[in-house]
Amino acid sequence: MVEKVKIVVDDDRCYLCGGCAGMCPTLAINVGPKWEFFIDKCISCKICITACPVGALKAVPLEGEP
Amino acid sequence: MRYDVVVVGAGIAGPIIARNLAKAGYDVLMIDKKAEIGSPKRCGEGISIGVFDKYDIPYDKRFINREIYGAKLYSPSGYELELRYKKVSGVIIERKVFDKMLAFYAARAGADVWPRTEATGLIRKEGRIAGIRAKHEGEPVEIEAEIIVAADGVESMVARWAGINTYAPPHEFDSSYEYEMLIEGYDPDLIHLWFGNEVAPRGYVWVFPKDEDRANVGIGINSDNPKTAKYYLDKWLRERGIPAKKLLEINVGAVPVGGFVKELVRGNVLVVGDAARQVNPMHGGGMAEAMGAATIASRWMIKALEEENLSLLQNYTREWWEKDGRRLEKVLKARRVTEKLTDEDLDLFIQILSGADAEKIAGGDYGEVIKALLKHPKVLLSPRRIKLLKELL
């Protein structure tokens, strides 16, 4: 089973280019004036992390969260 | 509020559709989530000279940084191939001015334009899509429209909300990173492209001059690469001893280069441009394709509204695929073959072509280029190379 993760953005590195949102298979990321993540839609595939041209995204484990 | 057409996204395709529909007398609203149309861009800003006449865009000096007379290609070991024309072949534009002017042409033709307005969802009424919900400076607005155009870029949501499958996995995108910077030593009348599996996996490094000593210096690589586009561009600059200290802009983005959205219309929703992945998969340029698709889409939208028959919109899918889709599928096939080229292949091919009849090659006769390569002994002795080149033919 895939480890359930949460995707977090480093605001200082992100250019809001929208590449991650374009490649997300489940519309779990929205890039408007700010970067938004919808955990209920995320399937922890981490495609967005590889897709980012500047490496601004990372996954953090969900352990310990309700 | 009510419009005949609402266009989401004021990049290239959006404003052309908005302009064409407004010119035909329809009520159009174009929205864009950005506060400043045209910025930030995700683009190298190079475009061929032919598009201005073809798509009725004024050749306005305000967005033309520099006229270009050809290209110079560099192989991994430094072999060069120069293609120089007597006439201007392309221009390096300024997207933040260009996009704004396209929006201006649309507005002047009668369209309403609202920046800082983000689409947030669709309005559904009696089983059909009746418009979009949006946020303007945080205030919710409802925009009813007969036709909805998803010109909302690579991160398109509107088409996906409407049930159009625009999804493609990361392998089908390029990741790109670009500096606008001061740089010297490259002929400012040409664009410069560097190829190589270590230089830019699946893509290339480009220098697109905006001035004698100023250029867009960027890179595109496969998006599923474990390393970032920035990593490869910085490495390239470092290895060539090019100081990246006088930077005027940094731009990043994802470029859809792996095939095109099949269904371009569903009901009264159309998808166009990067959102439909209408990008040339060989060089990653999307502006000309967006203009072409927007022109086809506009024509059928006008017809559908004139005849009050929205099923005519389906003709946009048909016509696009017959014309541009078929051509771009061939380009995609060729691109997939070029992915198999080793650095030694690239060195050899560029070396052979630089010794061949430059004028013929510059004439752009693709078949002649492949034939010239097929004649060379180093190619003739390699069944693998013959096979690759035959696939390219």
Short mmCIF file of C-alpha atoms in Angstrom, two decimals:
data_model
loop_
_atom_site.label_atom_id
_atom_site.label_comp_id
_atom_site.label_asym_id
_atom_site.label_seq_id
_atom_site.Cartn_x
_atom_site.Cartn_y
_atom_site.Cartn_z
CA MET A 1 0.00 0.00 0.00
CA VAL A 2 1.12 3.52 -0.75
CA GLU A 3 2.11 5.46 2.32
CA LYS A 4 -0.39 8.27 2.73
CA VAL A 5 1.38 11.61 2.58
CA LYS A 6 0.64 15.28 2.59
CA ILE A 7 2.24 17.51 -0.06
CA VAL A 8 3.72 20.76 1.15
CA VAL A 9 5.05 23.66 -0.85
CA ASP A 10 8.07 25.80 -0.14
CA ASP A 11 6.51 29.19 -0.87
CA ASP A 12 9.91 30.80 -1.25
CA ARG A 13 10.82 28.49 -4.14
CA CYS A 14 7.44 28.09 -5.85
CA TYR A 15 6.75 30.26 -8.92
CA LEU A 16 3.05 29.31 -9.09
CA CYS A 17 3.69 27.93 -12.57
CA GLY A 18 0.90 25.37 -12.21
CA GLY A 19 2.88 22.41 -13.55
CA CYS A 20 2.04 20.32 -10.48
CA ALA A 21 -1.67 21.08 -10.84
CA GLY A 22 -1.56 20.17 -14.54
CA MET A 23 0.01 16.81 -13.85
CA CYS A 24 -2.00 15.89 -10.74
CA PRO A 25 -4.28 13.03 -11.76
CA THR A 26 -6.94 13.86 -9.17
CA LEU A 27 -7.19 17.69 -9.12
CA ALA A 28 -5.69 17.68 -5.62
CA ILE A 29 -3.69 20.85 -6.31
CA ASN A 30 -5.00 24.22 -7.40
CA VAL A 31 -2.65 27.00 -8.40
CA GLY A 32 -4.28 30.39 -8.45
CA PRO A 33 -2.91 33.45 -6.74
CA LYS A 34 -1.72 30.93 -4.16
CA TRP A 35 -0.81 27.23 -4.05
CA GLU A 36 -3.57 25.06 -2.56
CA PHE A 37 -3.62 21.39 -1.64
CA PHE A 38 -6.72 19.25 -1.07
CA ILE A 39 -5.71 16.26 1.01
CA ASP A 40 -9.01 14.45 0.57
CA LYS A 41 -8.36 14.20 -3.20
CA CYS A 42 -4.65 13.31 -2.98
CA ILE A 43 -3.70 9.69 -3.73
CA SER A 44 -0.08 10.09 -2.57
CA CYS A 45 1.35 9.33 -6.02
CA LYS A 46 3.92 12.14 -5.62
CA ILE A 47 3.88 12.89 -9.35
CA CYS A 48 3.75 16.60 -8.47
CA ILE A 49 7.05 16.40 -6.62
CA THR A 50 8.92 15.09 -9.66
CA ALA A 51 7.01 17.42 -11.96
CA CYS A 52 8.07 20.64 -10.25
CA PRO A 53 10.72 22.42 -12.36
CA VAL A 54 12.36 23.87 -9.27
CA GLY A 55 11.89 21.19 -6.61
CA ALA A 56 9.56 23.27 -4.46
CA LEU A 57 7.32 20.40 -3.32
CA LYS A 58 7.87 17.65 -0.78
CA ALA A 59 5.87 14.93 0.89
CA VAL A 60 5.50 14.71 4.64
CA PRO A 61 4.11 11.61 6.34
CA LEU A 62 0.62 11.84 7.74
CA GLU A 63 1.47 9.73 10.79
CA GLY A 64 0.21 11.08 14.05
CA GLU A 65 -2.40 13.22 12.36
CA PRO A 66 -6.03 12.46 12.94
CA MET B 1 -24.51 38.44 -15.29
CA ARG B 2 -24.97 36.94 -18.74
CA TYR B 3 -22.72 36.70 -21.78
CA ASP B 4 -22.83 34.75 -25.01
CA VAL B 5 -19.31 33.50 -24.37
CA VAL B 6 -17.07 33.36 -21.33
CA VAL B 7 -13.36 32.75 -21.95
CA VAL B 8 -11.24 31.55 -19.05
CA GLY B 9 -7.61 32.53 -19.55
CA ALA B 10 -6.02 35.52 -21.25
CA GLY B 11 -2.90 33.92 -22.68
CA ILE B 12 -2.69 33.43 -26.44
CA ALA B 13 -5.75 31.38 -27.42
CA GLY B 14 -8.19 33.14 -25.08
CA PRO B 15 -7.80 36.70 -26.38
CA ILE B 16 -7.89 35.58 -30.02
CA ILE B 17 -11.21 33.83 -29.44
CA ALA B 18 -12.52 36.78 -27.42
CA ARG B 19 -11.51 39.20 -30.19
CA ASN B 20 -12.96 37.12 -33.00
CA LEU B 21 -16.28 36.57 -31.22
CA ALA B 22 -16.58 40.20 -30.15
CA LYS B 23 -15.84 41.30 -33.71
CA ALA B 24 -18.68 39.09 -34.89
CA GLY B 25 -20.98 40.98 -32.54
CA TYR B 26 -21.28 38.61 -29.59
CA ASP B 27 -21.11 39.49 -25.91
CA VAL B 28 -17.87 38.12 -24.56
CA LEU B 29 -16.24 38.13 -21.16
CA MET B 30 -12.63 37.04 -20.77
CA ILE B 31 -11.29 36.45 -17.28
CA ASP B 32 -7.79 35.70 -16.04
CA LYS B 33 -6.66 34.75 -12.57
CA LYS B 34 -3.54 36.88 -12.83
CA ALA B 35 -3.52 40.51 -11.83
CA GLU B 36 -1.29 41.40 -14.74
CA ILE B 37 -2.16 39.78 -18.06
CA GLY B 38 0.97 38.29 -19.61
CA SER B 39 2.93 37.90 -16.41
CA PRO B 40 4.29 35.59 -15.20
CA LYS B 41 4.87 33.84 -18.51
CA ARG B 42 5.90 30.26 -19.22
CA CYS B 43 7.53 30.77 -22.55
CA GLY B 44 10.77 31.28 -24.46
CA GLU B 45 9.01 34.01 -26.45
CA GLY B 46 10.20 32.92 -29.89
CA ILE B 47 7.64 32.81 -32.70
CA SER B 48 7.82 32.55 -36.47
CA ILE B 49 7.19 35.67 -38.50
CA GLY B 50 4.29 34.17 -40.44
CA VAL B 51 1.79 34.21 -37.57
CA PHE B 52 1.18 37.97 -37.66
CA ASP B 53 -0.41 37.96 -41.09
CA LYS B 54 -1.95 34.53 -40.71
CA TYR B 55 -3.85 35.37 -37.54
CA ASP B 56 -4.38 39.08 -38.16
CA ILE B 57 -2.15 40.28 -35.34
CA PRO B 58 -0.59 43.75 -35.75
CA TYR B 59 3.20 43.69 -36.08
CA ASP B 60 3.56 46.10 -33.21
CA LYS B 61 7.08 47.15 -32.20
CA ARG B 62 5.91 47.46 -28.60
CA PHE B 63 6.07 43.70 -28.12
CA ILE B 64 8.84 42.81 -30.53
CA ASN B 65 12.20 42.64 -28.81
CA ARG B 66 14.22 41.46 -31.74
CA GLU B 67 13.94 40.12 -35.26
CA ILE B 68 15.69 36.81 -35.87
CA TYR B 69 17.25 35.50 -39.09
CA GLY B 70 17.67 31.82 -38.40
CA ALA B 71 19.04 29.29 -35.96
CA LYS B 72 22.28 27.72 -34.87
CA LEU B 73 22.30 24.16 -33.55
CA TYR B 74 25.05 22.72 -31.35
CA SER B 75 25.81 19.03 -30.87
CA PRO B 76 27.04 17.58 -27.55
CA SER B 77 30.73 17.73 -28.60
CA GLY B 78 30.37 21.16 -30.10
CA TYR B 79 29.68 20.60 -33.79
CA GLU B 80 27.61 23.47 -35.15
CA LEU B 81 24.98 23.83 -37.81
CA GLU B 82 23.97 27.33 -38.86
CA LEU B 83 20.76 28.03 -40.73
CA ARG B 84 20.72 31.66 -41.75
CA TYR B 85 18.09 33.33 -43.90
CA LYS B 86 18.20 36.60 -45.81
CA LYS B 87 14.82 37.60 -44.45
CA VAL B 88 13.48 37.76 -40.93
CA SER B 89 12.31 34.27 -40.00
CA GLY B 90 11.02 34.90 -36.51
CA VAL B 91 10.87 37.30 -33.61
CA ILE B 92 11.49 37.23 -29.89
CA ILE B 93 8.50 38.93 -28.34
CA GLU B 94 7.75 40.28 -24.88
CA ARG B 95 4.89 38.18 -23.55
CA LYS B 96 3.87 40.62 -20.85
CA VAL B 97 3.25 43.21 -23.54
CA PHE B 98 2.06 40.81 -26.23
CA ASP B 99 -0.62 39.07 -24.14
CA LYS B 100 -1.82 42.39 -22.82
CA MET B 101 -2.10 43.76 -26.35
CA LEU B 102 -4.01 40.67 -27.48
CA ALA B 103 -6.40 41.29 -24.59
CA PHE B 104 -6.54 44.95 -25.63
CA TYR B 105 -7.49 43.98 -29.19
CA ALA B 106 -10.24 41.78 -27.73
CA ALA B 107 -11.49 44.58 -25.49
CA ARG B 108 -11.35 47.11 -28.30
CA ALA B 109 -13.40 44.75 -30.45
CA GLY B 110 -16.03 44.79 -27.71
CA ALA B 111 -15.13 42.05 -25.23
CA ASP B 112 -15.13 42.65 -21.49
CA VAL B 113 -11.88 41.69 -19.77
CA TRP B 114 -11.33 41.08 -16.08
CA PRO B 115 -7.98 40.19 -14.61
CA ARG B 116 -7.59 38.90 -11.05
CA THR B 117 -10.65 36.75 -11.64
CA GLU B 118 -10.27 33.07 -10.95
CA ALA B 119 -12.73 30.44 -12.14
CA THR B 120 -13.84 28.40 -9.14
CA GLY B 121 -16.43 26.05 -10.60
CA LEU B 122 -19.19 25.48 -13.12
CA ILE B 123 -22.82 26.53 -12.90
CA ARG B 124 -25.01 23.56 -13.76
CA LYS B 125 -28.67 24.01 -14.53
CA GLU B 126 -31.10 21.37 -15.72
CA GLY B 127 -28.35 18.96 -16.61
CA ARG B 128 -26.32 21.42 -18.66
CA ILE B 129 -23.44 23.72 -17.97
CA ALA B 130 -24.88 27.20 -17.76
CA GLY B 131 -21.75 29.19 -16.97
CA ILE B 132 -18.95 29.52 -14.48
CA ARG B 133 -18.48 30.62 -10.94
CA ALA B 134 -15.51 32.86 -10.31
CA LYS B 135 -13.86 35.03 -7.72
CA HIS B 136 -12.93 38.61 -8.53
CA GLU B 137 -10.66 40.10 -5.87
CA GLY B 138 -12.16 37.54 -3.53
CA GLU B 139 -15.79 38.44 -4.33
CA PRO B 140 -17.80 35.55 -5.77
CA VAL B 141 -19.40 36.19 -9.15
CA GLU B 142 -21.64 34.05 -11.32
CA ILE B 143 -21.22 34.31 -15.07
CA GLU B 144 -23.85 32.67 -17.21
CA ALA B 145 -22.90 31.95 -20.80
CA GLU B 146 -23.97 29.95 -23.81
CA ILE B 147 -20.43 28.82 -24.50
CA ILE B 148 -17.53 28.35 -22.09
CA VAL B 149 -13.95 28.37 -23.36
CA ALA B 150 -11.27 26.67 -21.28
CA ALA B 151 -8.12 28.52 -22.32
CA ASP B 152 -6.75 28.21 -18.83
CA GLY B 153 -3.33 26.81 -19.54
CA VAL B 154 -1.41 23.76 -18.52
CA GLU B 155 -3.10 23.67 -15.11
CA SER B 156 -6.55 23.79 -16.74
CA MET B 157 -9.36 23.02 -14.36
CA VAL B 158 -12.36 24.21 -16.37
CA ALA B 159 -12.19 21.46 -19.01
CA ARG B 160 -11.65 18.80 -16.38
CA TRP B 161 -14.61 20.07 -14.36
CA ALA B 162 -16.72 19.74 -17.50
CA GLY B 163 -15.67 16.12 -17.85
CA ILE B 164 -13.21 16.54 -20.73
CA ASN B 165 -10.26 14.26 -20.18
CA THR B 166 -7.24 16.52 -20.51
CA TYR B 167 -5.03 14.48 -18.21
CA ALA B 168 -1.56 13.31 -19.20
CA PRO B 169 1.14 11.80 -16.98
CA PRO B 170 4.42 13.66 -16.24
CA HIS B 171 6.35 11.78 -18.90
CA GLU B 172 4.22 13.62 -21.47
CA PHE B 173 5.37 17.04 -20.22
CA ASP B 174 8.61 18.93 -20.30
CA SER B 175 9.76 20.85 -17.31
CA SER B 176 11.31 24.16 -18.13
CA TYR B 177 13.31 26.87 -16.47
CA GLU B 178 14.54 30.11 -17.97
CA TYR B 179 16.55 33.19 -17.11
CA GLU B 180 16.25 36.44 -18.96
CA MET B 181 19.79 37.61 -18.53
CA LEU B 182 22.74 39.50 -19.88
CA ILE B 183 24.83 37.19 -22.04
CA GLU B 184 27.48 37.83 -24.67
CA GLY B 185 29.22 35.90 -27.39
CA TYR B 186 26.22 34.52 -29.26
CA ASP B 187 25.16 35.96 -32.60
CA PRO B 188 22.11 38.03 -31.62
CA ASP B 189 20.49 37.57 -35.04
CA LEU B 190 20.05 33.83 -34.52
CA ILE B 191 18.40 31.63 -31.95
CA HIS B 192 20.80 29.08 -30.46
CA LEU B 193 19.91 25.51 -29.50
CA TRP B 194 22.08 22.96 -27.69
CA PHE B 195 21.26 19.27 -27.77
CA GLY B 196 22.57 16.32 -25.79
CA ASN B 197 21.44 13.70 -23.35
CA GLU B 198 23.60 15.21 -20.62
CA VAL B 199 22.85 18.80 -21.64
CA ALA B 200 19.06 18.59 -21.67
CA PRO B 201 17.48 15.12 -21.54
CA ARG B 202 14.83 14.91 -24.29
CA GLY B 203 14.92 18.69 -24.75
CA TYR B 204 17.42 21.43 -25.42
CA VAL B 205 19.00 24.55 -24.00
CA TRP B 206 18.06 27.73 -25.82
CA VAL B 207 19.41 31.24 -26.15
CA PHE B 208 16.78 33.52 -27.67
CA PRO B 209 18.29 37.01 -28.06
CA LYS B 210 16.25 40.04 -27.06
CA ASP B 211 19.15 42.43 -27.52
CA GLU B 212 22.80 42.20 -28.53
CA ASP B 213 23.70 41.33 -24.96
CA ARG B 214 20.39 40.18 -23.47
CA ALA B 215 18.54 36.92 -24.06
CA ASN B 216 16.12 34.34 -22.75
CA VAL B 217 18.37 31.48 -21.69
CA GLY B 218 16.30 28.45 -20.89
CA ILE B 219 15.97 24.71 -20.87
CA GLY B 220 13.32 22.04 -21.32
CA ILE B 221 13.76 18.48 -20.02
CA ASN B 222 11.42 15.55 -19.48
CA SER B 223 9.23 16.26 -16.47
CA ASP B 224 9.68 12.80 -14.95
CA ASN B 225 13.42 13.38 -14.72
CA PRO B 226 14.61 12.94 -11.13
CA LYS B 227 16.62 16.15 -11.44
CA THR B 228 15.06 19.56 -11.98
CA ALA B 229 15.20 21.76 -15.07
CA LYS B 230 16.94 24.38 -12.96
CA TYR B 231 19.67 21.87 -12.07
CA TYR B 232 20.43 21.20 -15.75
CA LEU B 233 20.37 24.87 -16.79
CA ASP B 234 22.65 25.97 -13.96
CA LYS B 235 25.02 23.11 -14.77
CA TRP B 236 25.10 24.15 -18.44
CA LEU B 237 25.88 27.77 -17.58
CA ARG B 238 28.55 26.74 -15.07
CA GLU B 239 30.28 24.36 -17.48
CA ARG B 240 30.51 27.08 -20.10
CA GLY B 241 31.75 29.65 -17.63
CA ILE B 242 28.76 31.89 -18.34
CA PRO B 243 28.16 34.04 -15.29
CA ALA B 244 24.50 34.04 -14.27
CA LYS B 245 24.74 37.20 -12.22
CA LYS B 246 22.85 39.73 -14.26
CA LEU B 247 19.39 38.21 -14.25
CA LEU B 248 16.31 40.20 -15.22
CA GLU B 249 13.67 37.51 -14.90
CA ILE B 250 13.25 33.90 -13.84
CA ASN B 251 10.47 31.85 -15.40
CA VAL B 252 9.41 28.27 -14.90
CA GLY B 253 6.71 26.07 -16.29
CA ALA B 254 5.52 22.74 -17.56
CA VAL B 255 5.09 22.20 -21.30
CA PRO B 256 2.73 19.54 -22.63
CA VAL B 257 4.70 17.72 -25.33
CA GLY B 258 3.22 14.25 -25.37
CA GLY B 259 0.07 14.28 -27.40
CA PHE B 260 -3.13 16.24 -27.68
CA VAL B 261 -6.51 16.23 -25.99
CA LYS B 262 -8.78 14.01 -28.07
CA GLU B 263 -12.13 15.52 -27.19
CA LEU B 264 -11.88 19.29 -27.61
CA VAL B 265 -15.57 20.01 -27.07
CA ARG B 266 -18.12 18.64 -24.69
CA GLY B 267 -21.56 20.17 -25.01
CA ASN B 268 -20.96 23.90 -24.76
CA VAL B 269 -17.43 23.73 -23.32
CA LEU B 270 -14.35 24.04 -25.56
CA VAL B 271 -10.75 23.50 -24.59
CA VAL B 272 -7.93 25.23 -26.43
CA GLY B 273 -4.19 25.98 -26.28
CA ASP B 274 -1.95 24.53 -23.56
CA ALA B 275 -5.09 23.35 -21.75
CA ALA B 276 -5.74 21.08 -24.75
CA ARG B 277 -2.00 20.29 -24.92
CA GLN B 278 -1.88 21.88 -28.39
CA VAL B 279 1.88 22.36 -28.40
CA ASN B 280 4.45 21.41 -31.00
CA PRO B 281 6.05 18.36 -29.35
CA MET B 282 9.35 18.77 -31.19
CA HIS B 283 10.28 22.24 -29.97
CA GLY B 284 7.73 22.81 -27.21
CA GLY B 285 6.38 26.00 -28.80
CA GLY B 286 2.72 26.54 -28.08
CA MET B 287 1.87 30.06 -29.24
CA ALA B 288 1.40 29.37 -32.95
CA GLU B 289 -0.60 26.22 -32.23
CA ALA B 290 -2.81 28.11 -29.79
CA MET B 291 -3.46 30.76 -32.44
CA GLY B 292 -4.37 28.12 -35.01
CA ALA B 293 -6.70 26.24 -32.69
CA ALA B 294 -8.29 29.49 -31.46
CA THR B 295 -9.00 30.47 -35.05
CA ILE B 296 -10.73 27.18 -35.83
CA ALA B 297 -12.64 27.28 -32.55
CA SER B 298 -13.78 30.90 -33.13
CA ARG B 299 -15.15 30.08 -36.53
CA TRP B 300 -17.34 27.25 -35.25
CA MET B 301 -18.43 29.22 -32.19
CA ILE B 302 -19.65 32.04 -34.42
CA LYS B 303 -21.45 29.55 -36.64
CA ALA B 304 -23.03 27.76 -33.65
CA LEU B 305 -24.26 31.06 -32.18
CA GLU B 306 -25.51 32.34 -35.55
CA GLU B 307 -27.49 29.20 -36.20
CA GLU B 308 -28.41 28.70 -32.53
CA ASN B 309 -27.13 25.18 -32.80
CA LEU B 310 -24.44 24.36 -30.26
CA SER B 311 -23.88 20.89 -31.69
CA LEU B 312 -21.96 22.65 -34.48
CA LEU B 313 -19.20 23.24 -31.92
CA GLN B 314 -18.18 19.60 -32.39
CA ASN B 315 -16.78 20.67 -35.73
CA TYR B 316 -13.93 22.34 -33.88
CA THR B 317 -12.72 18.92 -32.68
CA ARG B 318 -13.12 17.46 -36.15
CA GLU B 319 -11.44 20.29 -38.03
CA TRP B 320 -8.58 20.67 -35.56
CA TRP B 321 -7.79 16.98 -35.73
CA GLU B 322 -8.02 16.91 -39.54
CA LYS B 323 -5.67 19.85 -39.93
CA ASP B 324 -3.39 20.47 -36.98
CA GLY B 325 -3.88 17.23 -35.09
CA ARG B 326 -2.82 15.04 -37.97
CA ARG B 327 0.28 17.17 -38.62
CA LEU B 328 1.24 17.34 -34.95
CA GLU B 329 0.80 13.57 -34.49
CA LYS B 330 3.50 13.14 -37.16
CA VAL B 331 5.73 15.63 -35.36
CA LEU B 332 5.18 13.71 -32.12
CA LYS B 333 6.15 10.45 -33.79
CA ALA B 334 9.34 12.05 -35.09
CA ARG B 335 10.09 13.50 -31.65
CA ARG B 336 9.78 10.05 -30.11
CA VAL B 337 12.35 8.80 -32.62
CA THR B 338 14.74 11.66 -31.81
CA GLU B 339 14.56 10.64 -28.15
CA LYS B 340 16.49 7.51 -29.11
CA LEU B 341 19.43 9.48 -30.56
CA THR B 342 22.65 9.05 -28.63
CA ASP B 343 25.12 11.90 -28.17
CA GLU B 344 27.30 10.24 -30.83
CA ASP B 345 24.33 10.26 -33.25
CA LEU B 346 23.71 13.95 -32.59
CA ASP B 347 27.41 14.76 -33.09
CA LEU B 348 27.52 12.81 -36.33
CA PHE B 349 24.27 14.17 -37.77
CA ILE B 350 25.07 17.80 -37.03
CA GLN B 351 28.62 17.30 -38.35
CA ILE B 352 27.31 15.80 -41.60
CA LEU B 353 24.69 18.50 -42.08
CA SER B 354 27.11 21.34 -41.40
CA GLY B 355 29.14 20.07 -44.36
CA ALA B 356 26.10 19.61 -46.59
CA ASP B 357 24.34 22.13 -48.79
CA ALA B 358 23.35 24.64 -46.13
CA GLU B 359 20.89 26.43 -48.37
CA LYS B 360 18.94 23.31 -49.08
CA ILE B 361 18.77 22.50 -45.40
CA ALA B 362 17.85 26.06 -44.51
CA GLY B 363 15.06 25.75 -47.04
CA GLY B 364 13.50 23.45 -44.51
CA ASP B 365 13.13 20.47 -46.80
CA TYR B 366 12.99 17.87 -44.08
CA GLY B 367 13.07 14.93 -46.50
CA GLU B 368 16.26 16.30 -48.11
CA VAL B 369 17.90 16.54 -44.71
CA ILE B 370 17.20 12.88 -43.92
CA LYS B 371 18.34 11.84 -47.40
CA ALA B 372 21.60 13.76 -46.97
CA LEU B 373 22.19 11.92 -43.70
CA LEU B 374 21.35 8.54 -45.20
CA LYS B 375 24.11 8.96 -47.82
CA HIS B 376 26.92 9.26 -45.31
CA PRO B 377 29.16 6.17 -44.86
CA LYS B 378 29.03 6.36 -41.05
CA VAL B 379 25.27 6.15 -41.31
CA LEU B 380 25.27 3.51 -44.03
CA LEU B 381 27.43 1.24 -41.88
CA SER B 382 25.04 1.42 -38.93
CA PRO B 383 21.77 -0.48 -39.30
CA ARG B 384 20.52 1.20 -36.12
CA ARG B 385 21.06 4.68 -37.56
CA ILE B 386 19.46 3.73 -40.87
CA LYS B 387 16.46 2.43 -38.98
CA LEU B 388 16.17 5.63 -36.92
CA LEU B 389 16.38 7.87 -39.97
CA LYS B 390 13.89 5.79 -41.92
CA GLU B 391 11.50 6.13 -39.01
CA LEU B 392 11.99 9.90 -39.22
CA LEU B 393 11.11 9.87 -42.92
#
